[in-house]
Coordinates of C-alpha atoms in Angstrom, one line a residue:
M1 CA 36.7 -10.0 -7.4
P2 CA 34.7 -12.9 -9.2
H3 CA 32.8 -15.2 -6.8
R4 CA 31.6 -18.9 -7.7
F5 CA 28.6 -19.8 -5.5
T6 CA 27.7 -23.7 -5.2
A7 CA 24.5 -24.7 -3.9
R8 CA 22.4 -27.9 -3.5
A9 CA 20.2 -26.6 -6.4
V10 CA 19.6 -23.6 -8.3
V11 CA 16.0 -22.4 -9.2
V12 CA 16.4 -20.3 -12.5
G13 CA 13.0 -18.5 -12.3
D14 CA 11.7 -19.3 -15.7
R15 CA 7.9 -20.4 -16.4
A16 CA 9.2 -24.2 -16.9
G17 CA 10.3 -24.2 -13.3
T18 CA 13.9 -25.3 -14.4
V19 CA 15.9 -26.7 -11.3
V20 CA 19.5 -27.3 -11.6
P21 CA 20.7 -29.9 -9.0
D22 CA 24.4 -29.7 -7.6
A23 CA 24.9 -26.3 -9.3
V24 CA 27.0 -23.3 -9.7
V25 CA 26.6 -19.8 -10.3
D26 CA 29.6 -17.7 -11.3
V27 CA 29.3 -13.9 -10.6
A28 CA 31.6 -11.0 -11.5
D29 CA 31.1 -7.3 -11.6
G30 CA 27.7 -7.6 -10.1
E31 CA 26.6 -9.8 -13.2
I32 CA 25.9 -13.4 -13.5
R33 CA 28.5 -14.8 -15.8
W34 CA 27.6 -18.6 -16.0
V35 CA 24.9 -20.9 -14.4
G36 CA 24.8 -24.9 -14.7
P37 CA 25.7 -28.2 -13.2
A38 CA 28.9 -28.2 -11.0
A39 CA 30.3 -31.1 -13.2
E40 CA 30.2 -28.9 -16.3
A41 CA 31.4 -25.6 -14.7
P42 CA 34.3 -23.8 -16.2
P43 CA 37.6 -23.3 -14.5
A44 CA 37.4 -20.4 -11.8
E45 CA 40.7 -20.5 -10.0
D46 CA 40.7 -16.7 -9.6
A47 CA 37.0 -16.9 -8.0
E48 CA 36.1 -16.6 -4.3
Q49 CA 34.4 -19.9 -3.4
V50 CA 31.1 -19.5 -1.8
E51 CA 29.8 -22.9 -0.7
L52 CA 25.8 -23.0 0.3
P53 CA 23.7 -25.8 1.7
G54 CA 20.6 -24.8 0.4
I55 CA 18.8 -23.6 -2.7
L56 CA 19.9 -20.4 -4.7
M57 CA 17.1 -18.6 -6.5
P58 CA 16.6 -15.2 -8.1
G59 CA 15.8 -12.0 -6.1
L60 CA 12.1 -11.8 -5.9
V61 CA 10.5 -8.8 -7.4
N62 CA 7.4 -7.5 -5.3
T63 CA 5.4 -5.7 -8.1
H64 CA 3.2 -3.4 -5.8
S65 CA 4.0 -1.9 -2.5
H66 CA 3.7 0.9 -0.2
A67 CA 6.3 -0.1 2.2
P68 CA 6.4 2.9 4.5
M69 CA 3.0 1.8 5.7
V70 CA 4.7 -0.3 8.1
L71 CA 3.9 2.7 10.3
F72 CA 0.4 1.5 10.0
R73 CA 0.8 -2.4 10.2
G74 CA -2.4 -3.6 11.8
Q75 CA -4.4 -0.5 11.7
G76 CA -8.1 -0.5 10.5
E77 CA -8.5 -4.1 11.1
G78 CA -11.7 -5.4 9.7
L79 CA -12.8 -2.4 7.5
P80 CA -13.3 -2.7 3.8
L81 CA -11.0 -0.5 1.6
D82 CA -12.9 2.6 1.2
R83 CA -13.3 3.0 4.9
W84 CA -10.0 1.7 5.8
L85 CA -8.6 4.6 3.6
Q86 CA -10.8 7.4 4.5
E87 CA -11.2 6.6 8.3
V88 CA -7.7 5.2 9.2
M89 CA -5.0 5.5 6.6
W90 CA -5.5 9.1 5.0
P91 CA -5.8 10.8 8.4
R92 CA -2.6 9.2 9.6
E93 CA -0.9 10.0 6.4
A94 CA -1.9 13.6 6.7
R95 CA 0.6 13.8 9.7
L96 CA 3.5 12.1 7.9
T97 CA 6.8 14.0 7.7
A98 CA 9.7 12.9 5.1
D99 CA 11.7 11.8 8.1
D100 CA 8.9 9.5 8.9
V101 CA 8.9 8.2 5.5
E102 CA 12.7 7.4 5.0
C103 CA 12.6 5.6 8.4
A104 CA 9.9 3.7 7.6
M105 CA 11.0 2.8 4.0
T106 CA 14.5 1.6 5.5
A107 CA 13.0 -0.6 7.9
A108 CA 10.5 -2.2 5.4
S109 CA 13.5 -2.5 2.7
A110 CA 15.5 -4.5 5.3
E111 CA 12.4 -6.4 6.0
M112 CA 11.9 -7.1 2.5
L113 CA 15.7 -8.1 1.8
G114 CA 15.1 -10.6 4.8
N115 CA 12.4 -12.1 2.9
G116 CA 14.4 -12.4 -0.2
V117 CA 12.8 -9.5 -1.8
T118 CA 15.6 -7.4 -3.6
T119 CA 13.4 -5.2 -6.0
S120 CA 10.1 -3.5 -5.1
V121 CA 7.7 -1.2 -6.9
E122 CA 7.0 1.3 -4.7
M123 CA 4.4 4.1 -4.6
Y124 CA 4.4 6.5 -2.0
F125 CA 4.8 10.1 -0.9
H126 CA 8.7 11.8 -0.7
P127 CA 9.8 9.4 -3.2
E128 CA 13.5 11.0 -2.8
R129 CA 13.5 9.6 0.4
L130 CA 12.4 6.2 -0.6
A131 CA 15.4 6.3 -3.1
A132 CA 17.4 7.2 0.0
S133 CA 16.5 4.3 1.8
V134 CA 17.1 1.7 -0.7
A135 CA 20.5 3.3 -1.1
A136 CA 21.2 2.6 2.6
T137 CA 19.9 -0.9 2.5
G138 CA 21.2 -2.2 -0.9
A139 CA 18.1 -2.9 -2.3
R140 CA 16.4 -2.0 -5.5
A141 CA 13.4 0.0 -6.3
I142 CA 11.2 1.3 -9.3
I143 CA 9.4 4.2 -7.4
A144 CA 6.1 5.3 -8.9
T145 CA 6.0 9.0 -7.8
P146 CA 2.2 9.2 -6.5
L147 CA -0.3 11.5 -7.9
I148 CA -3.2 12.0 -5.8
P149 CA -5.5 15.0 -4.8
L150 CA -5.4 15.2 -1.0
P151 CA -5.6 18.1 1.6
G152 CA -2.2 19.6 2.2
L153 CA -0.4 18.3 -1.0
P154 CA 0.2 20.4 -4.2
P155 CA -2.2 20.3 -7.2
V156 CA -1.9 16.9 -9.1
E157 CA -0.6 18.9 -12.3
E158 CA 2.2 20.0 -10.0
Q159 CA 2.7 16.6 -8.7
L160 CA 3.2 15.3 -12.4
R161 CA 5.9 17.7 -13.3
H162 CA 7.5 17.0 -10.2
A163 CA 7.3 13.1 -11.0
V164 CA 8.6 13.6 -14.7
D165 CA 11.6 16.0 -13.3
L166 CA 12.7 13.4 -10.8
A167 CA 12.8 10.7 -13.3
A168 CA 15.0 12.5 -15.5
G169 CA 17.7 12.3 -12.6
A170 CA 17.6 8.8 -11.7
P171 CA 20.7 6.8 -11.5
G172 CA 21.9 4.3 -14.5
D173 CA 22.9 1.7 -12.5
G174 CA 19.6 -0.2 -12.0
T175 CA 19.3 0.5 -8.5
V176 CA 16.7 3.2 -8.4
E177 CA 14.2 3.9 -11.5
Y178 CA 11.2 6.4 -11.1
G179 CA 7.9 6.1 -12.5
I180 CA 4.6 7.8 -12.4
G181 CA 1.9 6.5 -10.1
P182 CA -1.5 8.1 -10.3
H183 CA -3.5 6.3 -7.7
A184 CA -6.6 5.4 -9.5
A185 CA -9.4 6.2 -11.8
Y186 CA -11.6 7.2 -9.0
T187 CA -9.4 9.5 -7.4
V188 CA -7.4 11.2 -10.0
P189 CA -9.1 13.5 -12.7
F190 CA -8.8 11.9 -16.1
P191 CA -7.0 14.7 -17.7
V192 CA -4.3 14.4 -15.3
L193 CA -4.4 10.5 -15.9
R194 CA -4.4 11.3 -19.7
A195 CA -1.4 13.8 -19.2
A196 CA 0.6 11.3 -16.8
A197 CA 0.3 8.5 -19.5
A198 CA 1.6 10.6 -22.2
A199 CA 4.5 11.7 -20.1
A200 CA 5.2 7.9 -19.3
R201 CA 5.0 7.1 -22.6
E202 CA 7.3 9.9 -23.9
H203 CA 10.1 9.2 -21.4
G204 CA 9.8 5.5 -21.3
L205 CA 8.8 5.5 -17.7
L206 CA 6.6 2.9 -15.6
L207 CA 2.8 4.2 -15.2
H208 CA 1.7 2.3 -12.2
L209 CA -1.8 2.9 -10.9
H210 CA -4.6 0.9 -9.0
V211 CA -7.5 -0.7 -11.4
A212 CA -10.6 -2.5 -10.6
E213 CA -9.5 -3.3 -6.9
T214 CA -13.2 -3.3 -5.5
A215 CA -16.6 -3.9 -6.9
T216 CA -17.8 -0.7 -5.5
E217 CA -15.1 1.1 -7.6
G218 CA -16.2 -0.4 -10.8
A219 CA -19.8 0.0 -10.0
D220 CA -19.5 3.7 -9.2
L221 CA -17.4 4.4 -12.3
M222 CA -19.8 2.4 -14.6
A223 CA -22.9 4.4 -13.1
A224 CA -21.2 7.8 -13.8
H225 CA -19.5 7.2 -17.3
G226 CA -21.1 3.7 -18.7
L227 CA -17.9 2.1 -19.1
S228 CA -15.8 -0.3 -16.8
V229 CA -12.6 0.9 -15.2
P230 CA -10.3 -0.9 -18.0
A231 CA -12.6 0.5 -20.6
L232 CA -12.6 4.2 -19.2
L233 CA -8.7 4.2 -19.1
A234 CA -8.6 3.0 -22.8
A235 CA -11.2 5.7 -23.7
H236 CA -9.0 8.3 -21.9
D237 CA -5.8 7.2 -23.8
V238 CA -4.4 6.0 -20.5
L239 CA -3.2 2.6 -21.8
G240 CA -0.1 2.0 -24.0
G241 CA 3.6 2.0 -23.0
R242 CA 5.0 0.2 -19.6
V243 CA 1.6 0.2 -17.9
L244 CA 1.5 -1.8 -14.7
A245 CA -2.0 -2.0 -13.3
A246 CA -2.5 -3.1 -9.5
H247 CA -5.0 -5.5 -8.3
C248 CA -7.3 -5.9 -11.4
V249 CA -9.9 -8.1 -9.4
H250 CA -13.1 -7.0 -10.9
M251 CA -12.3 -7.7 -14.7
D252 CA -14.5 -9.5 -17.2
D253 CA -13.4 -11.0 -20.4
G254 CA -13.8 -7.8 -22.3
D255 CA -11.6 -6.0 -19.8
L256 CA -8.7 -8.8 -20.0
D257 CA -9.0 -8.6 -23.9
L258 CA -8.3 -4.7 -23.6
W259 CA -5.5 -5.5 -21.4
H260 CA -4.0 -8.0 -23.9
E261 CA -4.5 -5.5 -26.9
H262 CA -2.7 -2.7 -24.9
D263 CA -0.1 -5.1 -23.1
V264 CA -1.0 -4.0 -19.6
A265 CA 0.8 -5.8 -17.1
V266 CA -0.8 -6.8 -13.8
A267 CA 0.4 -6.7 -10.1
H268 CA -1.7 -9.6 -8.6
C269 CA -1.8 -8.9 -4.6
P270 CA -3.7 -11.8 -3.1
A271 CA -3.0 -11.3 0.5
S272 CA -4.4 -7.6 0.5
N273 CA -7.2 -8.4 -1.7
A274 CA -8.2 -11.3 0.7
K275 CA -7.6 -9.1 3.9
L276 CA -9.8 -6.0 2.8
A277 CA -12.3 -8.7 1.2
S278 CA -12.0 -7.2 -2.2
G279 CA -12.2 -10.4 -4.2
I280 CA -10.3 -12.7 -6.1
A281 CA -8.4 -11.7 -9.2
P282 CA -8.9 -13.8 -12.5
L283 CA -5.3 -15.0 -12.5
R284 CA -5.6 -18.2 -14.7
A285 CA -7.8 -16.2 -17.1
M286 CA -4.9 -13.6 -17.3
L287 CA -2.1 -16.1 -17.6
D288 CA -4.1 -17.8 -20.4
R289 CA -4.3 -14.8 -22.4
G290 CA -0.7 -14.2 -22.3
L291 CA -0.8 -11.2 -19.9
R292 CA 2.3 -10.2 -18.1
V293 CA 1.8 -10.5 -14.4
G294 CA 3.8 -10.5 -11.3
V295 CA 2.8 -10.9 -7.6
G296 CA 2.8 -8.1 -5.0
T297 CA 2.5 -7.9 -1.3
D298 CA 0.6 -4.4 -1.4
G299 CA 1.4 -2.4 1.7
P300 CA 2.2 -3.8 5.1
A301 CA -0.9 -2.2 6.4
S302 CA -3.2 -4.2 4.2
N303 CA -1.3 -7.4 4.1
D304 CA 0.1 -7.2 7.0
G305 CA 3.5 -8.6 5.9
L306 CA 6.3 -8.3 3.2
D307 CA 6.8 -11.8 2.9
L308 CA 6.4 -12.5 -1.0
L309 CA 7.0 -16.3 -0.4
A310 CA 3.9 -16.5 1.7
D311 CA 2.0 -14.7 -0.9
L312 CA 2.8 -17.2 -3.5
R313 CA 1.0 -19.7 -1.5
L314 CA -2.0 -17.8 -1.3
A315 CA -1.9 -16.9 -5.1
A316 CA -1.5 -20.7 -5.9
S317 CA -4.3 -21.3 -3.4
F318 CA -6.9 -18.7 -4.5
A319 CA -6.2 -19.7 -8.2
R320 CA -7.0 -23.5 -7.5
L321 CA -10.2 -22.6 -5.5
A322 CA -11.5 -20.1 -8.3
G323 CA -10.6 -22.7 -11.0
R324 CA -11.7 -25.7 -8.6
S325 CA -8.6 -27.5 -10.1
A326 CA -5.5 -28.5 -8.4
T327 CA -3.5 -27.4 -11.7
A328 CA -5.0 -24.3 -11.8
L329 CA -1.6 -22.7 -11.0
T330 CA 1.3 -25.0 -10.5
A331 CA 4.1 -24.5 -8.0
A332 CA 6.6 -23.5 -10.7
E333 CA 4.3 -20.9 -12.3
A334 CA 3.8 -19.4 -8.6
I335 CA 7.6 -19.1 -8.1
W336 CA 7.9 -17.6 -11.7
L337 CA 5.3 -15.1 -10.8
A338 CA 7.6 -13.5 -8.2
T339 CA 10.9 -14.0 -10.1
G340 CA 10.9 -14.0 -14.2
A341 CA 7.4 -13.2 -14.6
A342 CA 7.4 -10.3 -12.3
A343 CA 10.6 -8.8 -13.9
D344 CA 9.0 -9.1 -17.2
A345 CA 5.5 -7.3 -15.6
V346 CA 7.6 -4.3 -14.5
G347 CA 9.9 -4.2 -17.6
R348 CA 13.1 -5.2 -16.0
P349 CA 14.7 -8.0 -18.3
D350 CA 17.9 -7.5 -16.3
L351 CA 16.1 -9.0 -13.3
G352 CA 14.2 -11.9 -12.2
Q353 CA 16.2 -15.0 -13.4
L354 CA 19.5 -16.6 -12.6
V355 CA 20.8 -16.6 -16.2
A356 CA 24.2 -15.4 -17.8
G357 CA 23.9 -11.7 -18.4
R358 CA 21.2 -10.8 -15.7
R359 CA 22.3 -8.8 -12.5
A360 CA 23.6 -10.8 -9.6
D361 CA 20.4 -10.8 -7.5
L362 CA 20.7 -14.1 -5.5
V363 CA 18.6 -15.5 -2.6
H364 CA 20.1 -18.5 -0.4
V365 CA 17.1 -20.3 1.0
D366 CA 18.3 -22.8 3.7
T367 CA 16.7 -26.2 3.3
R368 CA 18.2 -27.8 6.3
D369 CA 14.6 -27.9 7.7
A370 CA 12.2 -30.5 7.9
V371 CA 9.9 -28.6 5.6
F372 CA 12.2 -29.0 2.6
E373 CA 12.0 -32.9 2.9
P374 CA 11.5 -35.3 1.2
V375 CA 12.9 -34.6 -2.1
G376 CA 12.2 -37.4 -4.8
D377 CA 13.2 -35.5 -7.8
P378 CA 14.5 -31.7 -8.0
E379 CA 11.1 -30.3 -9.1
D380 CA 9.9 -31.1 -5.3
L381 CA 11.9 -28.3 -4.2
L382 CA 9.5 -26.0 -6.0
A383 CA 6.6 -27.4 -4.2
H384 CA 8.4 -27.2 -0.9
L385 CA 9.1 -23.4 -1.6
V386 CA 5.6 -22.7 -2.6
W387 CA 3.7 -24.7 0.1
S388 CA 6.0 -25.1 3.0
G389 CA 8.4 -22.1 2.5
S390 CA 8.5 -18.7 3.8
G391 CA 10.8 -15.5 4.3
R392 CA 12.0 -17.2 7.5
H393 CA 13.9 -19.9 5.4
V394 CA 16.0 -17.0 3.5
R395 CA 19.5 -17.2 5.1
D396 CA 21.6 -14.8 2.6
V397 CA 21.0 -12.3 0.1
W398 CA 23.3 -10.8 -2.7
V399 CA 22.1 -7.7 -4.6
G400 CA 24.4 -7.1 -7.7
G401 CA 26.6 -9.5 -6.1
R402 CA 27.0 -7.4 -2.8
Q403 CA 25.9 -9.4 0.3
V404 CA 23.1 -7.5 2.1
V405 CA 21.8 -10.5 4.4
R406 CA 24.3 -12.8 6.0
D407 CA 23.2 -15.7 8.3
F408 CA 19.6 -14.0 8.4
V409 CA 20.9 -10.6 9.4
C410 CA 20.7 -7.5 7.3
T411 CA 24.4 -6.2 7.0
T412 CA 23.8 -2.8 5.9
V413 CA 21.3 -1.2 8.6
D414 CA 20.4 -1.5 12.2
T415 CA 17.3 -3.2 12.4
G416 CA 16.8 -3.4 16.0
A417 CA 17.1 0.5 16.2
L418 CA 15.0 0.8 13.1
R419 CA 12.2 -1.3 14.6
A420 CA 12.3 1.0 17.9
E421 CA 12.0 4.2 15.7
V422 CA 9.2 2.9 13.8
A423 CA 7.3 2.1 16.8
A424 CA 7.7 5.6 18.1
R425 CA 6.9 7.2 15.0
A426 CA 3.7 5.2 14.4
A427 CA 2.5 5.9 17.9
R428 CA 2.7 9.9 17.1
L429 CA 1.0 9.3 13.9
A430 CA -1.9 7.5 15.4
G431 CA -2.3 10.2 18.0
R432 CA -1.1 8.3 20.9

């Protein structure tokens, strides 16, 4: 049945920061059919009327996540990335079962939906179980099957074959898409990186990897090969096609020019980069070059949340501090980095904006809260979303026109039971 949503305002999710006051969004068959002022709306006698007191905005797109790491939230506090991985994360992950991953991903997916995140790019073990989790919650996911040489895992060449086979069987309805996720240039051998990139280009898959996250990573590879991480990837024919690079903190002008030349997209993770003291990515320089950039949470053990709205505040704050300018990243640009720009970064033009023809992934932000006043003009709502808003203000969520959060509660899974199960599994994995 068609639905007509009316709201105090619609935030479109474009770079210009378009806000439509007293707006209507018409939805049918999981797709947006019309968006505009209520006074100009076409007739819709056969549509179910849904009146909302707050803002309607696009479902947020989380461009980099390891969501099942809710099992390790808060672990390894105070450690830099290399020690955090080697001393805390990898030993715990060695004990993971497929059931652990599916339980954790289901809990994390429900948490993200509750924060308005309808699509996430995931890189984690047991990708089929990640797909089962989002099928249960009603979310969307782009799942980059991980390639990493760790004890107990098959050889990375075998991991790559499995990733390609898995992608061939993905559903065609836009809910789950599989890609290839080689961990990084400092963990995956270059022949495997080359083969993964060639396979991704051949099949039109997303190739997702960590790049230049820490200064140590770049220094070690520079000492060994005489090239920066981006230059090494270019030299080994890893770039080209749908490449999404996470972090990209330690990049100079030459590296950014390489990214522009090869149209590499960036998943910008300000909260994780800050928590692990990895650094501040040159976001303004990326945007000024026309790079495709979207914001990501990273895993909930290095953030430690899955609240992309909260991360927008950090993205804007760090950009302004780094540029010593209060206009280095506007509120409109910040929201765009989690909506339209994020969809572009992951190669999904069907998502990210409330415009006719895109999928009906809608987020209702309840603005009946002191932090959303005053509003002198509609654009003030963008400032309030970035500087005052958070996931706790998300009241309702629809994915493909199906309601998955109603009155702050996930409608598809039992979040209370999941919380208890995650706690029990986390205790086991920590050896308690």
